[in-house]
Coordinates of C-alpha atoms in Angstrom, one line a residue:
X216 CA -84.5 52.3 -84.7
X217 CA -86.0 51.9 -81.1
X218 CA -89.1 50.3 -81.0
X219 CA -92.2 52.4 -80.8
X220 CA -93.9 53.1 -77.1
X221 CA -97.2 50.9 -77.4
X222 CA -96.6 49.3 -80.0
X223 CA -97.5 45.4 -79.5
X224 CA -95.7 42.3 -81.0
X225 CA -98.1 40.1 -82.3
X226 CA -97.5 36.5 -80.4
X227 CA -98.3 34.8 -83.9
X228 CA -95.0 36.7 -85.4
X229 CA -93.1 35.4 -82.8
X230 CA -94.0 31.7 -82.8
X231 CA -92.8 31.7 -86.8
X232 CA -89.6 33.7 -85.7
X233 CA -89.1 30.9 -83.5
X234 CA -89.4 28.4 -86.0
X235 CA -87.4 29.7 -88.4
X236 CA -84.9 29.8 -86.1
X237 CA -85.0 26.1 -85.6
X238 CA -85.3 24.9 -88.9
X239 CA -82.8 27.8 -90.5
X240 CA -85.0 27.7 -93.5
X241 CA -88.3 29.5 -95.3
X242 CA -89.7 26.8 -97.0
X243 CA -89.4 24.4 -94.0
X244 CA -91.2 26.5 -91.8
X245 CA -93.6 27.8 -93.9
X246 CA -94.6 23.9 -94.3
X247 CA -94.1 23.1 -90.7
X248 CA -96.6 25.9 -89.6
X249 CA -98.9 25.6 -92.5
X250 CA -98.8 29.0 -94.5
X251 CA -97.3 30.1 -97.5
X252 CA -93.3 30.9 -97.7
X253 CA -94.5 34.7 -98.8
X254 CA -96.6 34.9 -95.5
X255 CA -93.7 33.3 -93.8
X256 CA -91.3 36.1 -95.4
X257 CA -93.4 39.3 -95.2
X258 CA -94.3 38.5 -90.9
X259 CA -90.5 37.9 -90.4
X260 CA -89.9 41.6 -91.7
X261 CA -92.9 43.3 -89.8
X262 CA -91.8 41.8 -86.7
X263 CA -87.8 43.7 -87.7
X264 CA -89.4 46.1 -88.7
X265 CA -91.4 46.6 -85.3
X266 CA -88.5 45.7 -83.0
X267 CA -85.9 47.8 -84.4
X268 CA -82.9 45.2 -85.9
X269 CA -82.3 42.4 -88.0
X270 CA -83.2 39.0 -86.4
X271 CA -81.9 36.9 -89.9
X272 CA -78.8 37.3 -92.1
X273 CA -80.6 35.8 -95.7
X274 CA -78.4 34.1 -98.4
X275 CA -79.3 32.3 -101.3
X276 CA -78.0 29.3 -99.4
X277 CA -78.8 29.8 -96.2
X278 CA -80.4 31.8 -93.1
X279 CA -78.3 32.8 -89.9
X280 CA -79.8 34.5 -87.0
X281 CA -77.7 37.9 -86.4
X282 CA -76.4 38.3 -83.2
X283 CA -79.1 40.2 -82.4
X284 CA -81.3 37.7 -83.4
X285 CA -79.3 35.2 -81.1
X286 CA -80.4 37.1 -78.1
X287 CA -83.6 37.5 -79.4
X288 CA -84.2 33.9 -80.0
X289 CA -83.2 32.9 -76.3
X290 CA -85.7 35.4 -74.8
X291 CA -88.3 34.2 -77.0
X292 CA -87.8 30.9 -76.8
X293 CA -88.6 31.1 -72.7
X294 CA -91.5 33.1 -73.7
X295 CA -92.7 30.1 -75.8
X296 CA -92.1 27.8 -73.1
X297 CA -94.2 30.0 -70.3
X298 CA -96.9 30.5 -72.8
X299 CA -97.2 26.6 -73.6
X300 CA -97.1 25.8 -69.9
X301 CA -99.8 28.0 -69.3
X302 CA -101.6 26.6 -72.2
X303 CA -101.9 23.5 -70.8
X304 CA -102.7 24.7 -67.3
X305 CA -105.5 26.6 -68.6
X306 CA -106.8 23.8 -70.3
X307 CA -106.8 21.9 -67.0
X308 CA -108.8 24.4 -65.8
X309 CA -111.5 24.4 -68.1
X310 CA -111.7 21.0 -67.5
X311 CA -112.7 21.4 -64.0
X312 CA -109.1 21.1 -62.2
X313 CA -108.5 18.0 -63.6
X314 CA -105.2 17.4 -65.2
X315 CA -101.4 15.7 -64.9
X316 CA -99.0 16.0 -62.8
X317 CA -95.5 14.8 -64.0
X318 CA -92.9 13.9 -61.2
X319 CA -89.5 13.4 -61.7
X320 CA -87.6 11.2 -59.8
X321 CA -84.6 9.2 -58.2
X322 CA -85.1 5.7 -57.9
X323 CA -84.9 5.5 -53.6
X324 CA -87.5 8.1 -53.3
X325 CA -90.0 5.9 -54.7
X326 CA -91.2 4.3 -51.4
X327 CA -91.8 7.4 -49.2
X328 CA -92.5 9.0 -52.4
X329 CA -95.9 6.8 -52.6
X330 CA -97.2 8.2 -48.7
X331 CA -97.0 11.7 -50.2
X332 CA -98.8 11.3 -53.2
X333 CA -101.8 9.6 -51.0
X334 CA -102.1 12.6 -49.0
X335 CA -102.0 14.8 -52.3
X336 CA -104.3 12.2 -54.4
X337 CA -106.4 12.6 -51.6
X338 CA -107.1 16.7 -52.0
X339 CA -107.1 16.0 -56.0
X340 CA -108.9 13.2 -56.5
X341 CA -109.0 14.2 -60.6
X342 CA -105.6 14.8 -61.0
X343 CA -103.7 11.8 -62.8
X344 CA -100.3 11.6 -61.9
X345 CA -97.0 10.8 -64.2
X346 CA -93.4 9.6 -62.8
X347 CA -90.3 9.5 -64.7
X348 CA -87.0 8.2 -63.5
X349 CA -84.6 10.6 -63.6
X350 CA -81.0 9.8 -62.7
X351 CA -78.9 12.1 -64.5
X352 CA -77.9 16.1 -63.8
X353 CA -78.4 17.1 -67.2
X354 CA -81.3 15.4 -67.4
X355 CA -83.1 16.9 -64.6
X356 CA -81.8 20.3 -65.4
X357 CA -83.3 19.6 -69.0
X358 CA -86.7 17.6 -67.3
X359 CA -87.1 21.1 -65.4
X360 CA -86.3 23.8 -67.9
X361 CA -88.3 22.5 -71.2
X362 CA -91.5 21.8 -68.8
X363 CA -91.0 18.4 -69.1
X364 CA -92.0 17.7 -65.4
X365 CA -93.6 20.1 -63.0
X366 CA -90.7 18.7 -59.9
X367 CA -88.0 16.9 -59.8
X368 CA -86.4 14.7 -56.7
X369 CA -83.6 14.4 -57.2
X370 CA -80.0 14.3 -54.8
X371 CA -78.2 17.0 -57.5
X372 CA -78.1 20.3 -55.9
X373 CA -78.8 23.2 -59.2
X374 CA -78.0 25.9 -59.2
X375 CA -79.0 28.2 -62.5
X376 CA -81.8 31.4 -62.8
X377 CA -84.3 29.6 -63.6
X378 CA -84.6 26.3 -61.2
X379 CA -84.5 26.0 -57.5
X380 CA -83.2 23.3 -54.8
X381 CA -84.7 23.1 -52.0
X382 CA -83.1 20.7 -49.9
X383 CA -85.3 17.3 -47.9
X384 CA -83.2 15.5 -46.4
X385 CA -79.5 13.9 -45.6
X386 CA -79.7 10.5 -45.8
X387 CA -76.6 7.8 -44.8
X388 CA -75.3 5.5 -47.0
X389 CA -75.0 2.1 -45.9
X390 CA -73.6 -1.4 -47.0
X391 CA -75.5 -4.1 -47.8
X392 CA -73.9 -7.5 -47.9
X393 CA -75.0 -11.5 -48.6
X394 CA -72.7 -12.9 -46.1
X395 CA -72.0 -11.4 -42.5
X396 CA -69.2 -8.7 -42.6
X397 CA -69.0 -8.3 -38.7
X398 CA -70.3 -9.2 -35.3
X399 CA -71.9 -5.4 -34.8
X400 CA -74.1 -3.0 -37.3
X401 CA -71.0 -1.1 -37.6
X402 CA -68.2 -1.3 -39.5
X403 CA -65.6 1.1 -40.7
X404 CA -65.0 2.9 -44.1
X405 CA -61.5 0.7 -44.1
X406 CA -62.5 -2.5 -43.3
X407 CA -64.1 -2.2 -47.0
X408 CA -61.2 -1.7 -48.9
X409 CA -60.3 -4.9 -50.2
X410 CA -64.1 -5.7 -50.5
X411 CA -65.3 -5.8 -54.2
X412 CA -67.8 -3.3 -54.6
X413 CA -71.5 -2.2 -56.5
X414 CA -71.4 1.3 -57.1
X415 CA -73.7 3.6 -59.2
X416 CA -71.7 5.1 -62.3
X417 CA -68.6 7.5 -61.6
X418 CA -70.7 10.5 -63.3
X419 CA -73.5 10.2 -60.3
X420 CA -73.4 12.4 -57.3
X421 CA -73.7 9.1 -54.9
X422 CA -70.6 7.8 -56.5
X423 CA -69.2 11.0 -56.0
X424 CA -70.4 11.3 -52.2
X425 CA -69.0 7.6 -51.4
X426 CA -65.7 8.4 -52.8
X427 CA -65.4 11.6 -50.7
X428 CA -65.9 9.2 -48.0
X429 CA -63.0 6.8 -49.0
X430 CA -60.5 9.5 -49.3
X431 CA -61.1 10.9 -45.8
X432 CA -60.8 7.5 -44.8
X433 CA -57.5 7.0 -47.0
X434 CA -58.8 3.7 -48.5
X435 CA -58.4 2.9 -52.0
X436 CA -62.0 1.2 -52.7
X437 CA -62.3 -2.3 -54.9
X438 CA -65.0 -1.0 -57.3
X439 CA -65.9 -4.2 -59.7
X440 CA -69.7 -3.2 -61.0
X441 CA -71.0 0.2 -61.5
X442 CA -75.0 0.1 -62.1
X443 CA -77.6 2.6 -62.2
X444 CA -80.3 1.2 -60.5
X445 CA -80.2 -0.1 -57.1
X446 CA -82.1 -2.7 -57.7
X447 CA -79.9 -4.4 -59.7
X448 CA -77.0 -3.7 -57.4
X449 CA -78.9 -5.5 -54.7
X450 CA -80.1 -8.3 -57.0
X451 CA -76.2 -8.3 -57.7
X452 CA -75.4 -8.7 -54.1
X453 CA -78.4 -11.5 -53.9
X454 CA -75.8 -13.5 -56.1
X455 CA -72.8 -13.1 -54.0
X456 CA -71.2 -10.4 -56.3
X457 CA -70.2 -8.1 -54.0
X458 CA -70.9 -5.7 -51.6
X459 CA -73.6 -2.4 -52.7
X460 CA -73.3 0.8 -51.2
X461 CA -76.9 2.4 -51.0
X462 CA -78.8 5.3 -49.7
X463 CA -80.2 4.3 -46.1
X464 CA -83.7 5.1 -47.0
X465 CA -84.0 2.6 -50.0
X466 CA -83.7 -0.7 -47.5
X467 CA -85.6 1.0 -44.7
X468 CA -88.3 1.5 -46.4
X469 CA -88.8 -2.0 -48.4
X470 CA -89.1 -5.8 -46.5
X471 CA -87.3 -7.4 -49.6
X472 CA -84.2 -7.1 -48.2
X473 CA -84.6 -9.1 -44.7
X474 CA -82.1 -12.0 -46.3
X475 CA -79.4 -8.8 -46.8
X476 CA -77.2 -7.5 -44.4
X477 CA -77.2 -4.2 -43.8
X478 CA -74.5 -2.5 -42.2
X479 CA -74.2 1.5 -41.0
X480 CA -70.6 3.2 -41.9
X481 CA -67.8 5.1 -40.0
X482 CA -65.4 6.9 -40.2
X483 CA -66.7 8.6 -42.1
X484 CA -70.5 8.0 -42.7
X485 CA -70.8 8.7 -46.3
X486 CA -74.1 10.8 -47.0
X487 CA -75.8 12.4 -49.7
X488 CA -78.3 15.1 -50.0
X489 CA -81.8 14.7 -51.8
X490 CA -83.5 17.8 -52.8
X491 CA -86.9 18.7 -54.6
X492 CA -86.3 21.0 -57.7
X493 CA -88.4 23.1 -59.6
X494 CA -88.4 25.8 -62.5
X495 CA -88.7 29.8 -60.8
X496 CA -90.0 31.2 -63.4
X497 CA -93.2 28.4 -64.5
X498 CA -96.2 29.1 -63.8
X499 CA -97.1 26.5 -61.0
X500 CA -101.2 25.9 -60.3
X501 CA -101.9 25.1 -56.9
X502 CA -102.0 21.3 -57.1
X503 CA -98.2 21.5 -57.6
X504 CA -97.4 24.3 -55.1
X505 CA -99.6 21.8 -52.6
X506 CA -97.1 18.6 -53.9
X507 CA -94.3 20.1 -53.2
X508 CA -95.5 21.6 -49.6
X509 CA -96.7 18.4 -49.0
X510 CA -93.1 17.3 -49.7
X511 CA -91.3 19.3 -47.9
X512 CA -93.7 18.7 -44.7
X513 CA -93.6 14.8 -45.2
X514 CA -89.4 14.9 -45.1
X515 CA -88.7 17.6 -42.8
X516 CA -91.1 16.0 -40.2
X517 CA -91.4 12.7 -40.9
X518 CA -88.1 10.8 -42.2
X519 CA -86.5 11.6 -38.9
X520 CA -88.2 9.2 -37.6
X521 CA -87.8 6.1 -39.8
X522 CA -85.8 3.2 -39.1

């Protein structure tokens, strides 16, 4: 039965379809959302019967979603998300603009990071701001899609429907050292090989990007210690542990490193890409379209020119 032309899905219908959809079961959801398990039942069947199909197959045991219902659920599930995000936005907005903004992040942005948000603290003044590191694909795709942040830095190029890459900026990767490798600020992908190494984990995109490096040179690298943060692969280094391989802009931006040797690669130079991601389809208030200009302007013009 197709549904009728004007007729209107009531949006407190939908938010119990949705939970009893997560919790598979009446009397859970009718506690969770605070109404009886016969109000529960009877607004699950006007919402079938306004649509036009089963949403739940119902067992004495108990409750699937049809396969209808499966499609149903994903759609309605992104509505739920939209409409919470706007919730909050137009909370902000009675508030007089104020609100938060919640970054995502990778942990060598956080330097040049803190000249943007100056210049966009600056315009908001009554904005307050979140960060969250965020160092893992899924978890930025995840961070992005449930409204969990408003952008994401991050050096994972996504692709999906909903989110969008924008790329910032290539950036080298260098080697940092305790002791003196060479004579010059150069020194080649091979002279590395029998050099034990700091590496982020095997499942990160840098790790992934310095290997692609290795092969072209045909050098087997010595990886002893894979760590997440670069700041324990440099404190690692600080004791003589080996030799870390880091994005260029993390050193040249910090003074904490003037004991370190830092040395620029060949042949190849191993890079990586850093991109700012956000989700296509949120609804994004004008202090975060302005952060994410701001962004965009900061990199594209300004990282050129750093050390």
């Amino acid at each position: 039965m197709p549904i009728e032309e004007g007729v209107r899905i009531d949006f407190r219908k939908l938010s119990y379809f949705q939970e009893l959809s997560d919790t598979r079961n009446f009397t859970k959801a009718a506690n969770n959302l605070n109404i009886s398990q016969p109000s529960l039942t009877q607004a699950i069947k006007k919402l079938e019967d306004e649509i036009g199909f089963l949403l739940f197959e119902r067992s004495k045991r108990r409750v699937t979603l049809t396969e209808s219902g499966e499609r149903f659920y994903e759609a309605n599930r992104e509505l739920m998300k939209r409409h919470n995000a706007l919730t909050i936005e137009v909370n902000a907005i009675r508030e007089g603009g104020s609100g938060k903004v919640v970054i995502g992040m990778i942990e060598s942005t956080k330097n040049w990071m803190a000249s943007v948000i100056m210049e966009h603290y600056a315009l908001y003044p009554s904005l307050n701001y979140q960060f969250q590191e965020i160092l893992r694909k899924e978890d930025v795709i995840q961070a992005v899609q449930r409204y969990d942040t408003h952008v994401c830095i991050t050096n994972y190029f996504i692709n999906t429907e909903d989110i969008a890459s924008q790329p910032l900026y290539k950036e080298d990767i260098v080697a940092v050292s305790k002791q003196p490798l060479s004579t010059t600020e150069a020194i080649a992908m091979k002279t590395l090989g029998t050099i034990p190494l700091i590496l982020p984990p095997k499942e990160y995109q840098t790790h992934k990007d310095i290997l692609d490096a290795f092969t072209i040179a045909e050098t087997e690298p010595l990886i002893k210690f894979e760590v997440e943060r670069f700041e324990t692969a440099l404190a690692f280094v600080n004791r003589g542990l080996g030799v870390a391989m880091v994005p260029k802009r993390y050193v040249s931006y910090s003074e904490q490193f003037t004991n370190l040797y830092i040395y620029t690669l060949t042949d190849p130079t191993p890079t990586r890409m850093v991109y700012v991601s956000y989700h296509l389809h949120r609804y994004l208030p004008a202090a975060i379209t302005k952060l994410i200009s701001l962004t965009l302007d900061f990199n594209h013009h300004q990282l050129d020119d750093t050390p």
